[in-house]
XYZ file of C-alpha atoms in Angstrom:
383
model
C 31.632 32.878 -10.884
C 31.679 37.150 -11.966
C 28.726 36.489 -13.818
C 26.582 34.560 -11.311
C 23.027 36.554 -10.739
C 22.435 37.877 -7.658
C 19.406 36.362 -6.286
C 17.894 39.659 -5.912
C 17.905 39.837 -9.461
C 17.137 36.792 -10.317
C 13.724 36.525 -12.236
C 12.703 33.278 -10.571
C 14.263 34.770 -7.100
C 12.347 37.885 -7.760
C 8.686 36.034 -8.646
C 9.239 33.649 -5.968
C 9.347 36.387 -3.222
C 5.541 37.726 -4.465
C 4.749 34.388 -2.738
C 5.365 35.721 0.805
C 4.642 39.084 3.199
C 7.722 40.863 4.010
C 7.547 39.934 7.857
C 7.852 36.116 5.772
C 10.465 36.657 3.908
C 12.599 38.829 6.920
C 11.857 35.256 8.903
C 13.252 33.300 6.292
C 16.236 35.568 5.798
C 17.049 35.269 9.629
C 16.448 31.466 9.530
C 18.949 31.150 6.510
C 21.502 33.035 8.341
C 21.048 31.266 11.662
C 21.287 27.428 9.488
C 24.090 29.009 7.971
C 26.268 29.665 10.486
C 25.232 26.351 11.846
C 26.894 25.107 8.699
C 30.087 26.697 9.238
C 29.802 27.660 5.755
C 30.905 31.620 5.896
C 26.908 32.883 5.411
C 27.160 31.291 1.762
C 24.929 27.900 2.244
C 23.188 25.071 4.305
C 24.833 21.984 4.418
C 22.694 18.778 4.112
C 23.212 17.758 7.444
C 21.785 20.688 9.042
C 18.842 21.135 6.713
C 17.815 17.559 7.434
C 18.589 17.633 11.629
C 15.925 21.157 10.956
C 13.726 18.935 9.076
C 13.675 15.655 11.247
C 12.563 17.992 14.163
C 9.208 19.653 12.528
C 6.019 18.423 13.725
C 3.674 15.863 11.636
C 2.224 18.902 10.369
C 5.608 20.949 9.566
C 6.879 17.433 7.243
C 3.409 16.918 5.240
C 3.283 20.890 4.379
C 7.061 20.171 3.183
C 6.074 16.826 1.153
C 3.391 18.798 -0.297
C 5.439 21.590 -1.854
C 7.210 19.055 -3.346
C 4.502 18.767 -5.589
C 4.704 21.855 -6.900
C 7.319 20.969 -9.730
C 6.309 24.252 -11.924
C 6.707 26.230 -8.377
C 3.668 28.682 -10.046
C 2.031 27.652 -6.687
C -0.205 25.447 -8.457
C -0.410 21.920 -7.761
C -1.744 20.261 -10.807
C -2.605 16.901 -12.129
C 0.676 17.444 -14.482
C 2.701 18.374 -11.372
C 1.882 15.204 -9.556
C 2.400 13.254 -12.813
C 5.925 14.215 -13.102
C 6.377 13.404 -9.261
C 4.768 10.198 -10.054
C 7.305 9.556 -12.883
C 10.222 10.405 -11.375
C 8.959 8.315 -7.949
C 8.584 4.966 -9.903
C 11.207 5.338 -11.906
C 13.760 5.862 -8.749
C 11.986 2.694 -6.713
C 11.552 -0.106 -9.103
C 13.159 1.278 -12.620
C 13.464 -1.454 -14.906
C 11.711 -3.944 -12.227
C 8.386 -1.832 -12.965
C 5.774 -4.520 -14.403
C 4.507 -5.091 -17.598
C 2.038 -2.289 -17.696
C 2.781 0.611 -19.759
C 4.068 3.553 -16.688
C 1.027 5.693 -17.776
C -0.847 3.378 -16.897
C 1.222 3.035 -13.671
C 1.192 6.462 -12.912
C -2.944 6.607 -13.704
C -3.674 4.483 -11.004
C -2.221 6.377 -8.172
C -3.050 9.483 -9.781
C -7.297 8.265 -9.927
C -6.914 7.964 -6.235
C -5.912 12.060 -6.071
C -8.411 14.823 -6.094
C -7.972 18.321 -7.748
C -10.968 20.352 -5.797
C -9.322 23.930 -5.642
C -9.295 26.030 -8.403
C -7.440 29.272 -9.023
C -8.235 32.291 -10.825
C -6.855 32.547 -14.097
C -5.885 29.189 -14.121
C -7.275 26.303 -16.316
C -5.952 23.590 -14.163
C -7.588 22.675 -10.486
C -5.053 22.639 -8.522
C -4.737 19.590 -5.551
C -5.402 21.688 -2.068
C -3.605 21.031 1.271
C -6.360 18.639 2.293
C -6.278 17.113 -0.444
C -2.800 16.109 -0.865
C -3.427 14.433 3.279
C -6.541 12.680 1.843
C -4.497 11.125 -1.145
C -1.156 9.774 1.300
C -3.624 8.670 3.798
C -5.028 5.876 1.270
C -1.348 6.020 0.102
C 0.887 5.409 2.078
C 3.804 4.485 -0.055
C 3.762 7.628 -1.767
C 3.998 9.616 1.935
C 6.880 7.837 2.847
C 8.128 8.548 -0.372
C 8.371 12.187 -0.542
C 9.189 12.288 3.486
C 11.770 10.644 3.244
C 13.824 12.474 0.474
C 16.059 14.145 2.718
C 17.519 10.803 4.088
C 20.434 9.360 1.240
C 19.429 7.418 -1.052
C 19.619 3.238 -0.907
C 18.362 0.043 0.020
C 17.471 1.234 3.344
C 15.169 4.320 2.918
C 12.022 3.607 4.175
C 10.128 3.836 1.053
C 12.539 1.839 -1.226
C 11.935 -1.865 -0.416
C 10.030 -3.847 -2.740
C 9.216 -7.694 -1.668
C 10.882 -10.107 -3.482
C 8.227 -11.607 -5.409
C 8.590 -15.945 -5.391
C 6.110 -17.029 -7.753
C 7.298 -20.811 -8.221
C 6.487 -21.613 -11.746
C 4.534 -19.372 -12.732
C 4.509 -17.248 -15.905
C 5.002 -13.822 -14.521
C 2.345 -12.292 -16.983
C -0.313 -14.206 -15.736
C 0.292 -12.844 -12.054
C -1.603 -10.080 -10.937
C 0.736 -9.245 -8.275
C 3.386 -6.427 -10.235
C 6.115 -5.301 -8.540
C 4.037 -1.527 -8.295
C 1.576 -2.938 -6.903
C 3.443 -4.984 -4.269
C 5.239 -1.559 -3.576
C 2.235 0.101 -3.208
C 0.483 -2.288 -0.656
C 3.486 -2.706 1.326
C 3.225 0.855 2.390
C 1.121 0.001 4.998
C 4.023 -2.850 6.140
C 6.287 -2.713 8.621
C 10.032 -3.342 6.937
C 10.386 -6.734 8.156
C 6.973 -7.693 6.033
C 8.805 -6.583 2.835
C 11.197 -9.344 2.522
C 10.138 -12.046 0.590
C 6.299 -12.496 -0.663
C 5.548 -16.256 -1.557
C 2.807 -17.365 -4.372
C 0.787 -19.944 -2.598
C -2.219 -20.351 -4.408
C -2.782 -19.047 -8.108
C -6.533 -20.138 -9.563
C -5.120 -20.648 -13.198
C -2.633 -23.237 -11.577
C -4.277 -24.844 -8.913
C -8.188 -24.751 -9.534
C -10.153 -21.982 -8.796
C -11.528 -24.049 -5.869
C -12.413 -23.005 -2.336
C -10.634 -26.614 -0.564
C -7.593 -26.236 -2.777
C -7.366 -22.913 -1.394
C -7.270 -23.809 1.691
C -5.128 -26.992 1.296
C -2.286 -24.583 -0.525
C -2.308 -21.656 2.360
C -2.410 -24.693 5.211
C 1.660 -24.775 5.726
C 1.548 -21.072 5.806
C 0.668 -19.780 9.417
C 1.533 -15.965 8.605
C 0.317 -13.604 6.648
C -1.283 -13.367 3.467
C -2.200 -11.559 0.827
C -5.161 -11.949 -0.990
C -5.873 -10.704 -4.617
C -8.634 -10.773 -7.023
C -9.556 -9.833 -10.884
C -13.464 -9.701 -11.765
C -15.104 -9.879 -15.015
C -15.185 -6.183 -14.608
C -11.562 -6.331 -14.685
C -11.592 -4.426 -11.442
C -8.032 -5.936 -9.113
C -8.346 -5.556 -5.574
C -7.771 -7.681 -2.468
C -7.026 -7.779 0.931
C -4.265 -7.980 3.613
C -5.023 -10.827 6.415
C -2.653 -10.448 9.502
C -3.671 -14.009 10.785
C -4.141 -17.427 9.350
C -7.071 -18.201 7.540
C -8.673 -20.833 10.276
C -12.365 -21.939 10.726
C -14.629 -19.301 12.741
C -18.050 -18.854 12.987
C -17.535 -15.394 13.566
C -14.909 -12.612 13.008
C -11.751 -12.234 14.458
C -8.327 -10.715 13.425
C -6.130 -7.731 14.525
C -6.148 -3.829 13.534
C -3.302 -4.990 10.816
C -5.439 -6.090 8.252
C -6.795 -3.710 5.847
C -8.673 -4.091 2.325
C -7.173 -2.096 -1.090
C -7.566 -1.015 -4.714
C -5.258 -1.915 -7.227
C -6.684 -1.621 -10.615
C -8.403 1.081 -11.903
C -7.132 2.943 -9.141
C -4.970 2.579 -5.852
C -6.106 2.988 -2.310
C -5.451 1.140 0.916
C -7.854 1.447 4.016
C -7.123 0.489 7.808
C -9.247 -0.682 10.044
C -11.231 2.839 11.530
C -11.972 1.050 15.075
C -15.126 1.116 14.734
C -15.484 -2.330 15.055
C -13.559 -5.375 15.356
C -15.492 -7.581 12.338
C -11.763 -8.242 10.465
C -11.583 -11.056 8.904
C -14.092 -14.247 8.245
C -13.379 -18.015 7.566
C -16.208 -19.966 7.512
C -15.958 -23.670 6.409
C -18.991 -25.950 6.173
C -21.347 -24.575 8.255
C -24.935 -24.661 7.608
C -26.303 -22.018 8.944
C -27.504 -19.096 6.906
C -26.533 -16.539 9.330
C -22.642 -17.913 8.788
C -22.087 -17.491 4.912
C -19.107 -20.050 4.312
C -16.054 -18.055 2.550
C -13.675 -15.498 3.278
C -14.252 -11.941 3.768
C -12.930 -8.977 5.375
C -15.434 -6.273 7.294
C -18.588 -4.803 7.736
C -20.823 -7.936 8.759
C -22.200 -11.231 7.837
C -23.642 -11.452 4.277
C -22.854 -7.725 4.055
C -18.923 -7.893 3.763
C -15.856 -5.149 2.619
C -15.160 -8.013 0.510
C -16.133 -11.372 0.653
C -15.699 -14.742 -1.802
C -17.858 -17.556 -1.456
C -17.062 -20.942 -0.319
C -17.726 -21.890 -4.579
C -14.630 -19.273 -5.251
C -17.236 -18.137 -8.307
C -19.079 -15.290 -6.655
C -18.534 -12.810 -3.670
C -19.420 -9.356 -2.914
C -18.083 -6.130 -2.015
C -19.939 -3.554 0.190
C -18.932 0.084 1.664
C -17.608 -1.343 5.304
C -17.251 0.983 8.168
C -14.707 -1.409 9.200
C -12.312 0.492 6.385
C -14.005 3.331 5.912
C -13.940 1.424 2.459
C -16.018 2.229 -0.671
C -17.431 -1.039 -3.192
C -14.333 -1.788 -4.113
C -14.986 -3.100 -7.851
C -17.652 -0.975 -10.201
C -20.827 -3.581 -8.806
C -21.472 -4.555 -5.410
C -21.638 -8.213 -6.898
C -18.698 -9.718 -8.031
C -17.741 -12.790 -10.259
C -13.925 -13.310 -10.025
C -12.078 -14.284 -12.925
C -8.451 -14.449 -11.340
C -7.570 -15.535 -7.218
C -4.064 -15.206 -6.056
C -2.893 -15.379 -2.374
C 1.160 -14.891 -1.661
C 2.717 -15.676 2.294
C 4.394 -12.960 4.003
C 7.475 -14.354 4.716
C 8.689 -11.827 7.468
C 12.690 -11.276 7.453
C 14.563 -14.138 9.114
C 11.637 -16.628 8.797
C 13.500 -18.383 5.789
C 15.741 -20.274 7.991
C 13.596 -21.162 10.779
C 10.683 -22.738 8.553
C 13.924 -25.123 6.542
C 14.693 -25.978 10.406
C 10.763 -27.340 10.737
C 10.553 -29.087 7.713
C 12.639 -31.458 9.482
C 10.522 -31.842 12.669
C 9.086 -35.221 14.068
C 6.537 -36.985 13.547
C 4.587 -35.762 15.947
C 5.268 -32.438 14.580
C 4.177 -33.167 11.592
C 1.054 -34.713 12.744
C 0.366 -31.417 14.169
C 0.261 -29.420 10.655
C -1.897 -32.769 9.185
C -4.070 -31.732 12.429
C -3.790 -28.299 11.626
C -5.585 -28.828 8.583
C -8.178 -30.682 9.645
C -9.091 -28.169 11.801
C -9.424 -25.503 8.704
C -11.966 -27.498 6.441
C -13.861 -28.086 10.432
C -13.297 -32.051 9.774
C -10.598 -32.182 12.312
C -13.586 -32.858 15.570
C -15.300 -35.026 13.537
C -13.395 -38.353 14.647
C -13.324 -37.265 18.208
C-alpha cells in the first residue's frame, strides 16, 4: 500500500484535528498507542475486542457522548436533521428491513424524527444543529433508538439488545387494518425487558369484535398479563398505552411503575411513570358514582386522565399527566376514537404453560368464568 496517505496528510485527517486543542489530540495519540499495544497489533491498529472492553467500561455519560457522535454522519461537527435522517434510515433498515410496515419509510423515519429537537445553531451554518441535551431529551422518550446506537459495538444478530421485534399474532386479521406495524411494536418495546418481546397477541380489534366496552373486556378476560392498548381518533392521531397488570374492576388506581403511556402517529414518544404519584392505571365497571368515571385510563386523576376511554368506547380524553410527565397526547384534549386494538404480552416461555391450562379442571375453569365476573363487578352480586 506505497501510495496509502499518511494521515498527517490526509485532508479529512488534517480538518478533523482543528476539532481538538493540542493537549487533546497528544491524549488521544497516547491512548491510541496504549489500545494498541493492547492489541498486539505492532502500533498499526485497535482490534475490536479492545475498543469495545474500553467502551463497555465508560460511564453512562462516556457511552451517550459516544452514541451522540454517531450522529454526526457529515463529521462537520454539525448534527443536523439530515444527519439523524440518514441514522434513522440506516437504523430501520438494519432492524426490520423488509418486515418494515406498510407506511412509506419517510414517513417512518418522520415520526421519530418529530420527537427530536434542533435548538443550537451555528454560525455560518443554515442548519440547527441537535445539541448534547438534546440528543438525551430525544433517547429518553426513545428508548429504542438509545439502545440502538449503544449497542453498535456488540456483533450483530438476533441477540443485540435493540434487534428484537415481537412477533406480531393477529389471528385473522387483515394486516392493513392493524394499527400495530412492526416499527411501531419496535419502538414501544424499547421500554421492555427482552422476555416481553416474544410474541404480542391481538385480543381485541374494534373493526372485528364491536367497538364495545363489555366485548372488550370479555376478549382480554383469558389474558392475565400484559397488554397493550392502542387507539386511532378522528384526528387520526395513534397513541396508546402499556398496562403491566390485568385490566380488573377498581374504584380507584392501582398498577406498578411498568406502565407507561406513548405516541405513535404523528410522532413517537414513550413516557414512564415520574414517581410522582402512583395513579397508574383505572378500571372502573358499573359504578355509579360520578367521582368514579367507568372506563379505562392511565394517570393524572379521576375525570382528568393521561388517557382515558369511556365505558361507551366512543369518547375519552387525554390530559398533560404528571404521572408521565406526558403532554395531550392527540391534537385535542377530547377524543373520539375511530380504531381500539389491545394485543397480550405473551412473555417468553408462557406459550407452553398457558396450552398446559387449557386443560385444567373444572374447578379451574370455574375460576376464569369467576374471574370474569369479577371484571364487569357482577361476580358479588349472587353472593
Amino acid at each position: 500500500m506505497g501510495n496509502a496517505q499518511s494521515p498527517s496528510s490526509d485532508p479529512h485527517f488534517v480538518s478533523a484535528t482543528r476539532a481538538f486543542t493540542q493537549k487533546e489530540l497528544e491524549d488521544l495519540k497516547a491512548l491510541f498507542v496504549s489500545l494498541a499495544a493492547q492489541s498486539h497489533s505492532n502500533a498499526q491498529y485497535v482490534s475490536p475486542s479492545v475498543f469495545k472492553g474500553t467502551y463497555e467500561k465508560g460511564t453512562k455519560d462516556e457511552i451517550e457522548e459516544f452514541s451522540y457522535q454517531l450522529l454526526d454522519v457529515t463529521g462537520d461537527g454539525i448534527f443536523g436533521r439530515s444527519d439523524v435522517e440518514a441514522v434513522l434510515m440506516v437504523m430501520l433498515d438494519e432492524i426490520l428491513g423488509s418486515e418494515l410496515g406498510s407506511n412509506p419509510r419517510q414517513e417512518i423515519v418522520s415520526i421519530f424524527l418529530n420527537a427530536a429537537n434542533f435548538s443550537e445553531s451555528r454560525e455560518g451554518c443554515a442548519e440547527s444543529s441537535m445539541s448534547f441535551e438534546d440528543f438525551r431529551k430525544w433517547c429518553a422518550v426513545l428508548p429504542s433508538i438509545r439502545k440502538y446506537l449503544g449497542s453498535l459495538l456488540s456483533p450483530s444478530g438476533p441477540g443485540r439488545p435493540c434487534s428484537q421485534v415481537p412477533q406480531l399474532l393477529e389471528q385473522s386479521m387483515d394486516s392493513n387494518l392493524l394499527l400495530l406495524k412492526k416499527e411501531y411494536a419496535w419502538h414501544i418495546g424499547g421500554a421492555l425487558s427482552q422476555e416481553e418481546l416474544d410474541e404480542w397477541k391481538l385480543l381485541y380489534h374494534s373493526a372485528l369484535n364491536g367497538q364495545s366496552f363489555n366485548t372488550f373486556m370479555g376478549s382480554i378476560s383469558n389474558d392475565d398479563g400484559p397488554t397493550v392498548l392502542i387507539i386511532k381518533d378522528k384526528e387520526g392521531y395513534v397513541y396508546g398505552g402499556y398496562a403491566s397488570q390485568p385490566w380488573e374492576r377498581h374504584a380507584d388506581f392501582y398498577g406498578d411503575m411498568k406502565s407507561f403511556l406513548f405516541q405513535l402517529y404523528p410522532r413517537a414518544s414513550i413516557f414512564r411513570p415520574t414517581g410522582a404519584n402512583n395513579n397508574l392505571q383505572w378500571c372502573a365497571v358499573n359504578f355509579s358514582s360520578a367521582s368514579i368515571p367507568n372506563g379505562i385510563g392511565f394517570g393524572g386523576q379521576a375525570n382528568h386522565f393521561g388517557l382515558f376511554l369511556s365505558a361507551n368506547f366512543d369518547q375519552g380524553h387525554t390530559f398533560a399527566s404528571t404521572t408521565f410527565g406526558s403532554p395531550c397526547l392527540s391534537r385535542t384534549s377530547q377524543i373520539c376514537p375511530e380504531v381500539i386494538e389491545c394485543w397480550g404480552v405473551v412473555p417468553k416461555g408462557a406459550q407452553h404453560e398457558r396450552l398446559d391450562t387449557t386443560k385444567g379442571t373444572v374447578l379451574e375453569r370455574f375460576k376464569e368464568d369467576r374471574h370474569m365476573l369479577n371484571m364487569v363487578g357482577l361476580a358479588n352480586s349472587s353472593e
